[in-house]
CSV table of C-alpha atoms in Angstrom, one decimal:
chain,number,residue,atom,x,y,z
V,219,UNK,CA,1.5,-24.3,12.8
V,220,UNK,CA,2.7,-20.8,13.5
V,221,UNK,CA,0.2,-18.5,11.3
V,222,UNK,CA,1.6,-16.6,9.1
V,223,UNK,CA,0.5,-13.1,9.1
V,224,UNK,CA,0.0,-9.9,6.7
V,225,UNK,CA,2.3,-7.5,8.4
V,226,UNK,CA,5.2,-10.2,7.6
V,227,UNK,CA,4.6,-10.4,4.2
V,228,UNK,CA,3.9,-8.4,2.2
V,229,UNK,CA,6.0,-5.5,1.8
V,230,UNK,CA,8.7,-3.8,-0.9
V,231,UNK,CA,12.0,-3.0,-1.2
V,232,UNK,CA,11.9,-0.2,-3.4
V,233,UNK,CA,11.7,2.9,-0.9
V,234,UNK,CA,8.8,4.5,-4.0
V,235,UNK,CA,6.6,1.2,-4.2
V,236,UNK,CA,3.5,-0.1,-2.4
V,237,UNK,CA,2.8,-3.4,-4.6
V,238,UNK,CA,2.4,-5.7,-1.5
V,239,UNK,CA,-0.5,-3.0,-0.5
V,240,UNK,CA,-2.1,-3.0,-3.5
V,241,UNK,CA,-2.2,-7.2,-3.2
V,242,UNK,CA,-3.5,-7.2,-0.4
V,243,UNK,CA,-6.6,-4.6,-1.3
V,244,UNK,CA,-7.3,-7.0,-4.3
V,245,UNK,CA,-7.4,-9.6,-2.1
V,246,UNK,CA,-10.3,-7.8,-0.4
V,247,UNK,CA,-12.3,-6.8,-3.1
V,248,UNK,CA,-11.9,-10.3,-4.8
V,249,UNK,CA,-13.3,-11.0,-1.4
V,250,UNK,CA,-15.9,-8.3,-1.3
V,251,UNK,CA,-17.1,-9.9,-4.7
V,252,UNK,CA,-17.5,-13.3,-3.0
V,253,UNK,CA,-20.1,-13.0,-0.6
V,254,UNK,CA,-21.6,-11.3,-3.2
V,255,UNK,CA,-22.0,-14.3,-5.3
V,256,UNK,CA,-23.4,-16.4,-1.8
V,257,UNK,CA,-25.6,-13.5,-1.5
V,258,UNK,CA,-27.0,-13.8,-4.9
V,259,UNK,CA,-27.4,-17.5,-4.5
V,260,UNK,CA,-29.4,-18.1,-1.8
V,261,UNK,CA,-31.0,-15.9,-3.0
V,262,UNK,CA,-32.0,-17.2,-6.5
V,263,UNK,CA,-32.3,-20.3,-4.4
V,264,UNK,CA,-35.0,-18.8,-1.3
V,265,UNK,CA,-37.3,-17.1,-4.4
V,266,UNK,CA,-36.7,-21.5,-6.2
V,267,UNK,CA,-38.1,-22.7,-3.1
V,268,UNK,CA,-41.3,-20.2,-2.9
V,269,UNK,CA,-42.5,-20.1,-5.9
V,270,UNK,CA,-41.6,-24.6,-5.5
V,271,UNK,CA,-43.8,-25.2,-2.3
V,272,UNK,CA,-46.8,-22.1,-3.1
V,273,UNK,CA,-46.9,-24.9,-6.7
V,274,UNK,CA,-46.9,-28.0,-4.4
V,275,UNK,CA,-49.7,-25.7,-2.1
V,276,UNK,CA,-51.6,-25.0,-4.4
V,277,UNK,CA,-51.2,-28.8,-6.8
V,278,UNK,CA,-52.5,-30.8,-2.9
V,279,UNK,CA,-55.6,-28.4,-3.0
V,280,UNK,CA,-56.4,-28.6,-6.3
V,281,UNK,CA,-55.8,-32.5,-6.5
V,282,UNK,CA,-60.0,-33.8,-5.5
V,283,UNK,CA,-60.2,-37.2,-5.2
V,284,UNK,CA,-63.5,-36.7,-3.4
V,285,UNK,CA,-65.7,-39.4,-5.4
V,286,UNK,CA,-63.1,-42.3,-4.0
V,287,UNK,CA,-64.0,-44.5,-0.8
V,288,UNK,CA,-62.2,-46.0,1.8
V,289,UNK,CA,-59.0,-46.8,1.7
V,290,UNK,CA,-57.7,-45.4,-1.6
V,291,UNK,CA,-59.4,-42.8,-0.5
V,292,UNK,CA,-57.8,-42.0,3.3
V,293,UNK,CA,-54.4,-42.9,0.6
V,294,UNK,CA,-55.3,-39.9,-1.4
V,295,UNK,CA,-55.9,-37.4,1.7
V,296,UNK,CA,-53.0,-38.6,3.7
V,297,UNK,CA,-51.0,-37.4,-0.2
V,298,UNK,CA,-52.6,-34.8,0.0
V,299,UNK,CA,-51.7,-33.7,3.5
V,300,UNK,CA,-48.1,-34.3,2.4
V,301,UNK,CA,-47.9,-32.3,-0.7
V,302,UNK,CA,-49.4,-29.4,0.8
V,303,UNK,CA,-46.7,-29.6,4.6
V,304,UNK,CA,-44.0,-30.8,2.2
V,305,UNK,CA,-45.2,-27.4,0.2
V,306,UNK,CA,-45.5,-24.7,3.8
V,307,UNK,CA,-42.0,-26.4,4.9
V,308,UNK,CA,-40.3,-25.3,1.2
V,309,UNK,CA,-42.1,-21.8,2.6
V,310,UNK,CA,-40.4,-22.0,5.5
V,311,UNK,CA,-37.2,-22.9,4.1
V,312,UNK,CA,-37.0,-19.9,1.5
V,313,UNK,CA,-37.9,-17.4,5.1
V,314,UNK,CA,-35.2,-18.8,7.3
V,315,UNK,CA,-32.8,-18.4,3.0
V,316,UNK,CA,-33.6,-14.2,3.0
V,317,UNK,CA,-32.4,-14.3,6.5
V,318,UNK,CA,-29.1,-15.7,6.0
V,319,UNK,CA,-29.0,-13.5,3.2
V,320,UNK,CA,-29.7,-11.0,4.7
V,321,UNK,CA,-27.0,-10.9,7.6
V,322,UNK,CA,-24.3,-11.7,5.1
V,323,UNK,CA,-25.4,-8.2,3.1
V,324,UNK,CA,-24.9,-6.5,6.5
V,325,UNK,CA,-21.3,-7.7,7.0
V,326,UNK,CA,-20.4,-7.3,3.5
V,327,UNK,CA,-21.2,-3.3,4.3
V,328,UNK,CA,-19.6,-3.7,7.6
V,329,UNK,CA,-16.2,-4.8,6.4
V,330,UNK,CA,-16.7,-2.5,3.3
V,331,UNK,CA,-16.9,0.6,6.0
V,332,UNK,CA,-13.9,-0.1,8.1
V,333,UNK,CA,-11.2,-1.4,5.4
V,334,UNK,CA,-12.0,1.8,3.7
V,335,UNK,CA,-11.0,4.1,6.6
V,336,UNK,CA,-7.5,2.3,6.9
V,337,UNK,CA,-7.4,2.5,3.4
V,338,UNK,CA,-8.2,6.3,3.5
V,339,UNK,CA,-5.9,6.4,6.4
V,340,UNK,CA,-2.3,4.0,4.7
V,341,UNK,CA,-3.1,6.2,1.5
V,342,UNK,CA,-2.6,9.4,2.9
V,343,UNK,CA,0.3,8.0,4.9
V,344,UNK,CA,1.9,7.0,1.5
V,345,UNK,CA,1.0,10.2,-0.1
V,346,UNK,CA,3.1,11.5,2.6
V,347,UNK,CA,6.4,9.5,2.2
V,348,UNK,CA,6.7,10.3,-1.9
V,349,UNK,CA,5.8,14.1,-1.4
V,350,UNK,CA,9.0,13.9,1.3
V,351,UNK,CA,10.9,11.3,-0.5
V,352,UNK,CA,10.9,13.9,-3.8
V,353,UNK,CA,11.4,16.7,-1.9
V,354,UNK,CA,14.1,15.1,-0.3
V,355,UNK,CA,15.9,13.9,-4.1
V,356,UNK,CA,15.9,17.2,-5.3
V,357,UNK,CA,17.8,19.0,-2.5
V,358,UNK,CA,20.2,16.4,-2.7
V,359,UNK,CA,21.1,17.3,-6.5
V,360,UNK,CA,20.7,20.5,-5.7
V,361,UNK,CA,23.8,19.6,-2.5
V,362,UNK,CA,25.6,17.6,-5.1
V,363,UNK,CA,25.5,21.2,-7.8
V,364,UNK,CA,26.1,23.5,-5.1
V,365,UNK,CA,29.0,21.2,-3.9
V,366,UNK,CA,30.3,20.7,-7.8
V,367,UNK,CA,30.1,24.6,-8.1
V,368,UNK,CA,31.8,25.4,-5.0
V,369,UNK,CA,35.1,23.1,-5.8
V,370,UNK,CA,35.5,24.6,-9.3
V,371,UNK,CA,35.6,28.2,-7.5
V,372,UNK,CA,38.2,26.8,-5.6
V,373,UNK,CA,40.4,25.0,-8.1
V,374,UNK,CA,40.0,28.2,-9.8
V,375,UNK,CA,41.0,30.7,-6.9
V,376,UNK,CA,44.5,27.9,-6.5
V,377,UNK,CA,44.9,28.5,-10.3
V,378,UNK,CA,44.4,32.4,-10.0
V,379,UNK,CA,46.4,32.2,-7.5
V,380,UNK,CA,49.8,29.9,-8.9
V,381,UNK,CA,49.3,33.4,-11.4
V,382,UNK,CA,50.2,35.2,-9.1
V,383,UNK,CA,47.8,38.5,-10.3
V,384,UNK,CA,45.6,39.7,-7.0
V,385,UNK,CA,43.1,41.4,-8.4
V,386,UNK,CA,41.7,38.3,-9.7
V,387,UNK,CA,42.8,36.3,-6.9
V,388,UNK,CA,40.8,38.8,-4.7
V,389,UNK,CA,37.7,38.4,-6.2
V,390,UNK,CA,38.0,34.6,-6.6
V,391,UNK,CA,39.4,34.1,-3.5
V,392,UNK,CA,35.3,35.7,-2.2
V,393,UNK,CA,34.1,33.8,-5.2
V,394,UNK,CA,34.3,30.3,-3.9
V,395,UNK,CA,33.8,31.7,-0.9
V,396,UNK,CA,30.3,31.9,-1.2
V,397,UNK,CA,30.0,29.5,-3.5
V,398,UNK,CA,31.5,27.0,-0.4
V,399,UNK,CA,29.2,29.3,2.2
V,400,UNK,CA,26.2,27.4,-0.5
V,401,UNK,CA,26.8,24.3,-0.8
V,402,UNK,CA,27.4,24.0,3.2
V,403,UNK,CA,23.7,25.6,3.2
V,404,UNK,CA,22.2,22.8,0.4
V,405,UNK,CA,24.7,20.1,2.8
V,406,UNK,CA,22.2,21.2,5.1
V,407,UNK,CA,18.4,21.4,4.5
V,408,UNK,CA,19.5,18.0,1.5
V,409,UNK,CA,20.6,16.9,6.0
V,410,UNK,CA,17.1,18.6,7.0
V,411,UNK,CA,14.6,16.4,4.4
V,412,UNK,CA,16.2,13.5,5.0
V,413,UNK,CA,15.1,14.0,9.2
V,414,UNK,CA,12.5,14.5,7.9
V,415,UNK,CA,11.8,11.9,5.3
V,416,UNK,CA,12.6,9.2,8.4
V,417,UNK,CA,10.2,10.2,10.4
V,418,UNK,CA,7.3,10.3,7.7
V,419,UNK,CA,9.0,6.3,6.8
V,420,UNK,CA,9.0,5.0,10.4
V,421,UNK,CA,5.1,6.2,10.6
V,422,UNK,CA,4.5,4.6,7.7
V,423,UNK,CA,6.1,1.3,8.8
V,424,UNK,CA,3.0,1.8,11.9
V,425,UNK,CA,0.5,2.5,9.5
V,426,UNK,CA,0.7,-0.3,7.2
V,427,UNK,CA,1.5,-2.8,10.0
V,428,UNK,CA,-1.3,-1.8,11.5
V,429,UNK,CA,-3.4,-1.7,8.3
V,430,UNK,CA,-2.4,-5.1,7.1
V,431,UNK,CA,-3.1,-6.9,10.7
V,432,UNK,CA,-7.4,-5.6,10.3
V,433,UNK,CA,-7.2,-5.9,6.9
V,434,UNK,CA,-6.1,-10.0,7.9
V,435,UNK,CA,-8.7,-9.8,10.9
V,436,UNK,CA,-11.0,-8.7,8.3
V,437,UNK,CA,-10.1,-11.7,5.8
V,438,UNK,CA,-10.5,-14.8,8.5
V,439,UNK,CA,-14.2,-13.1,9.3
V,440,UNK,CA,-15.0,-13.4,5.7
V,441,UNK,CA,-13.9,-17.0,5.2
V,442,UNK,CA,-15.5,-18.0,9.0
V,443,UNK,CA,-18.9,-16.5,7.7
V,444,UNK,CA,-19.1,-17.5,4.7
V,445,UNK,CA,-18.0,-21.0,5.4
V,446,UNK,CA,-19.9,-21.1,7.9
V,447,UNK,CA,-23.3,-19.5,6.1
V,448,UNK,CA,-22.5,-22.0,3.6
V,449,UNK,CA,-22.7,-25.3,6.1
V,450,UNK,CA,-26.1,-23.5,7.2
V,451,UNK,CA,-27.4,-23.9,3.8
V,452,UNK,CA,-26.5,-27.2,3.1
V,453,UNK,CA,-28.3,-28.3,6.6
V,454,UNK,CA,-31.2,-26.3,5.8
V,455,UNK,CA,-31.4,-28.8,2.3
V,456,UNK,CA,-30.4,-31.8,3.5
V,457,UNK,CA,-33.2,-31.4,6.1
V,458,UNK,CA,-35.5,-30.3,3.6
V,459,UNK,CA,-34.8,-33.8,1.6
V,460,UNK,CA,-33.4,-36.6,3.6
V,461,UNK,CA,-32.9,-38.9,0.6
V,462,UNK,CA,-30.6,-36.3,-0.9
V,463,UNK,CA,-28.5,-35.5,1.9
V,464,UNK,CA,-25.7,-37.8,0.8
V,465,UNK,CA,-25.1,-35.0,-2.4
V,466,UNK,CA,-24.7,-32.6,0.4
V,467,UNK,CA,-22.5,-34.5,2.7
V,468,UNK,CA,-19.9,-34.0,0.0
V,469,UNK,CA,-20.1,-30.5,0.8
V,470,UNK,CA,-20.2,-30.6,3.8
V,471,UNK,CA,-16.8,-32.7,3.8
V,472,UNK,CA,-15.6,-30.1,1.5
V,473,UNK,CA,-16.5,-27.2,3.9
V,474,UNK,CA,-14.8,-29.5,7.3
V,475,UNK,CA,-11.6,-28.8,5.1
V,476,UNK,CA,-11.5,-25.4,4.3
V,477,UNK,CA,-9.2,-24.4,7.6
V,478,UNK,CA,-8.9,-20.7,7.9
V,479,UNK,CA,-5.4,-20.7,9.2
V,480,UNK,CA,-4.6,-22.6,5.8
V,481,UNK,CA,-6.5,-20.2,3.3
V,482,UNK,CA,-4.9,-17.3,5.2
V,483,UNK,CA,-1.2,-19.3,4.2
V,484,UNK,CA,-2.1,-20.2,1.1
V,485,UNK,CA,-2.7,-17.1,-0.1
V,486,UNK,CA,0.8,-15.4,1.9
V,487,UNK,CA,2.6,-17.7,0.3
V,488,UNK,CA,1.5,-17.6,-4.0
V,489,UNK,CA,1.7,-13.4,-2.8
V,490,UNK,CA,3.8,-12.6,-0.8
V,491,UNK,CA,5.9,-9.3,-1.8
V,492,UNK,CA,8.4,-9.0,0.5
V,493,UNK,CA,8.8,-9.9,3.7
V,494,UNK,CA,11.6,-6.2,5.0
V,495,UNK,CA,10.5,-3.2,4.3
V,496,UNK,CA,12.3,-0.7,3.0
V,497,UNK,CA,15.7,0.8,3.9
V,498,UNK,CA,15.8,4.1,4.9
V,499,UNK,CA,17.2,6.4,2.4
V,500,UNK,CA,21.1,7.5,3.9
V,501,UNK,CA,23.1,10.7,3.5
V,502,UNK,CA,25.2,9.9,1.2
V,503,UNK,CA,28.5,12.8,1.5
V,504,UNK,CA,29.4,14.0,-2.0
V,505,UNK,CA,33.1,13.6,-1.3
V,506,UNK,CA,33.0,10.5,-0.4
V,507,UNK,CA,31.9,8.7,-3.8
V,508,UNK,CA,34.6,10.7,-5.2
V,509,UNK,CA,38.3,9.5,-3.9
V,510,UNK,CA,40.1,11.2,-6.8
V,511,UNK,CA,39.0,14.9,-6.2
V,512,UNK,CA,41.9,17.5,-5.9
V,513,UNK,CA,43.0,17.7,-2.7
V,514,UNK,CA,43.1,21.6,-3.4
V,515,UNK,CA,40.5,22.3,-0.3
V,516,UNK,CA,39.3,21.2,2.8
V,517,UNK,CA,37.3,18.5,2.8
V,518,UNK,CA,33.6,19.6,4.8
V,519,UNK,CA,32.0,15.9,4.8
V,520,UNK,CA,29.1,15.8,8.3
V,521,UNK,CA,27.2,12.9,6.3
V,522,UNK,CA,24.6,11.2,8.3
V,523,UNK,CA,23.1,7.6,8.1
V,524,UNK,CA,19.6,6.6,8.9
V,525,UNK,CA,18.3,4.5,8.3
V,526,UNK,CA,5.4,-2.9,9.4
V,527,UNK,CA,-19.4,-24.6,14.5
V,528,UNK,CA,-18.9,-26.0,16.5
V,529,UNK,CA,-19.3,-24.2,12.8
V,530,UNK,CA,-21.8,-23.3,12.9
V,531,UNK,CA,-24.4,-20.9,16.0
V,532,UNK,CA,-25.0,-24.1,17.1
V,533,UNK,CA,-27.9,-23.8,16.0
V,534,UNK,CA,-27.7,-24.7,12.5
V,535,UNK,CA,-31.1,-22.8,12.7
V,536,UNK,CA,-31.5,-26.4,14.1
V,537,UNK,CA,-35.0,-24.5,14.8
V,538,UNK,CA,-35.6,-28.0,12.5
V,539,UNK,CA,-38.5,-27.6,15.1
V,540,UNK,CA,-37.0,-31.1,15.8
V,541,UNK,CA,-36.2,-31.8,12.3
V,542,UNK,CA,-39.8,-31.6,10.9
V,543,UNK,CA,-41.2,-29.0,9.4
V,544,UNK,CA,-44.6,-28.6,9.8
V,545,UNK,CA,-45.0,-32.1,7.7
V,546,UNK,CA,-41.4,-33.1,6.5
V,547,UNK,CA,-40.9,-33.8,2.5
V,548,UNK,CA,-39.7,-37.5,4.0
V,549,UNK,CA,-43.4,-38.6,5.3
V,550,UNK,CA,-42.5,-41.7,7.7
V,551,UNK,CA,-42.3,-45.1,6.1
V,552,UNK,CA,-45.4,-46.0,7.7
V,553,UNK,CA,-47.4,-44.9,5.6
V,554,UNK,CA,-45.8,-45.7,2.7
V,555,UNK,CA,-47.6,-43.4,1.3
V,556,UNK,CA,-44.3,-40.5,-0.1
V,557,UNK,CA,-41.9,-42.3,-2.3
V,558,UNK,CA,-43.0,-41.0,-5.7
V,559,UNK,CA,-43.5,-37.1,-4.3
V,560,UNK,CA,-40.0,-36.4,-3.6
V,561,UNK,CA,-37.8,-35.8,-6.5
V,562,UNK,CA,-37.1,-39.8,-8.1
V,563,UNK,CA,-33.0,-40.0,-8.0
V,564,UNK,CA,-33.3,-42.4,-10.6
V,565,UNK,CA,-36.2,-41.3,-13.1
V,566,UNK,CA,-35.9,-43.1,-16.0
V,567,UNK,CA,-34.5,-46.1,-15.1
V,568,UNK,CA,-36.1,-49.5,-17.5
V,569,UNK,CA,-33.9,-52.4,-15.6
V,570,UNK,CA,-36.9,-54.7,-14.3
V,571,UNK,CA,-37.0,-54.4,-10.6
V,572,UNK,CA,-39.5,-56.1,-8.6
V,573,UNK,CA,-42.1,-54.4,-6.1
V,574,UNK,CA,-44.5,-56.0,-4.1
V,575,UNK,CA,-47.7,-53.4,-3.9
V,576,UNK,CA,-48.7,-52.5,-0.8
V,577,UNK,CA,-52.6,-51.6,-2.1
V,578,UNK,CA,-55.0,-53.2,-4.4
V,579,UNK,CA,-55.3,-50.4,-7.6
V,580,UNK,CA,-58.2,-51.3,-10.5
V,581,UNK,CA,-57.2,-49.6,-13.9
V,582,UNK,CA,-58.8,-47.0,-15.0
V,583,UNK,CA,-57.4,-46.3,-18.4
V,584,UNK,CA,-56.4,-48.9,-21.0
V,585,UNK,CA,-52.8,-48.1,-20.6
V,586,UNK,CA,-52.9,-49.3,-17.1
V,587,UNK,CA,-52.3,-52.6,-15.5
V,588,UNK,CA,-55.1,-53.6,-12.0
V,589,UNK,CA,-53.1,-54.7,-8.9
V,590,UNK,CA,-53.8,-56.1,-5.8
V,591,UNK,CA,-52.3,-56.1,-2.3
V,592,UNK,CA,-49.4,-58.9,-1.9
V,593,UNK,CA,-49.0,-58.9,-5.3
V,594,UNK,CA,-45.5,-58.8,-6.9
V,595,UNK,CA,-44.3,-56.9,-9.8
V,596,UNK,CA,-41.4,-55.7,-12.4
V,597,UNK,CA,-40.3,-52.2,-12.1
V,598,UNK,CA,-39.9,-51.6,-16.1
V,599,UNK,CA,-39.5,-47.5,-15.5
V,600,UNK,CA,-39.7,-45.1,-12.3
V,601,UNK,CA,-41.6,-42.1,-13.9
V,602,UNK,CA,-41.1,-38.8,-12.6
V,603,UNK,CA,-45.1,-38.1,-12.6
V,604,UNK,CA,-45.9,-40.8,-9.8
V,605,UNK,CA,-46.2,-43.2,-12.0
V,606,UNK,CA,-44.3,-46.9,-13.2
V,607,UNK,CA,-44.4,-48.9,-15.5
V,608,UNK,CA,-44.9,-52.5,-14.0
V,609,UNK,CA,-45.2,-55.9,-15.9
V,610,UNK,CA,-47.3,-58.9,-14.2
V,611,UNK,CA,-48.2,-62.0,-15.5
V,612,UNK,CA,-46.5,-60.8,-19.0
V,613,UNK,CA,-49.1,-57.4,-19.3
V,614,UNK,CA,-47.5,-54.2,-18.9
V,615,UNK,CA,-49.6,-50.9,-17.7
V,616,UNK,CA,-49.0,-47.7,-15.4
V,617,UNK,CA,-49.7,-48.2,-11.4
V,618,UNK,CA,-48.8,-45.1,-8.7
V,619,UNK,CA,-45.3,-45.7,-7.0
V,620,UNK,CA,-46.6,-44.3,-4.0
V,621,UNK,CA,-48.3,-48.7,-4.1
V,622,UNK,CA,-44.7,-50.3,-4.5
V,623,UNK,CA,-42.5,-51.6,-2.4
V,624,UNK,CA,-39.3,-52.4,-3.2
V,625,UNK,CA,-38.0,-56.2,-2.2
């Protein structure tokens, strides 16, 4: 598919209007706003990850458990280690998000400086074009007025000549000659202004084309940078908690469908203002517009008509450090200890499900349930705090969810 171009789609038929340029500038301003929105998202997410990581580390270090013995103590110590490792990995994720945020901020400022440079140049050309246009229209008006006066003077001379008044004839003839000379001079000024306006128009067209090319390149770069940034962001989050990967896959699928060319084409199709630049302002001879003009005077016409990745950096910070930050949120299934610490996606489920008990647990409170390794229990409710409501042999009570394995 042929790539559509800004320079072919954002002209305006009206000589004094610059609607196409204004549409492009507004698009770049909207893109800048989008950059800030992405920055805010990354900034707030980094702050949340850092707070969460520090809280996890604090929880792990205050957890205690020194009174326990043997395998339960070992399991509890392993749990604390995993919690602290998850906390450290969240803090590391916050650092990576801040680095990505800084890169987008620097990119946005670079684009702003470049855009301002080209905006200044094209706006100077637009002002010059409008100024010359105004001057040309004034000279045209003066030229037409002088032609009218010359015609009237010549007609008056003819009437006086017919009357045979010699004294008045000489005076009228001089006046007619002066008016005609003034009309000729006004005509020359008008022609010169037309030529100068056409020159300015050509320069403006070239500057408009160059500005459109730069603006399109900026828009392509912006879409690419933000697309890649969001892609990297999703990869970081997927690394942090693999169980959430299905959710972020939906985002990645949408990002895979984000095609720069398609966005550019859609924008052009919905916002295009014209495919051709305005035509040149041509010289209009006064007499050619008055076919019924008196034939008494010779026609003096010198009419002239003259007519712009792998979306990511191969490393989606793939220093996933082997995809496991010092101790990832997913502890290896070998111990099966981590299950209840990651946010439970099915919290609050009330339907009964069967689970196998992995370790012995002796109830410490009246509302808890004794369980032994190998028992089969029915889980009634999975709570986010890690204590699940289970039933065995008609008895119900709380048990640690990390001690259970779903059948």
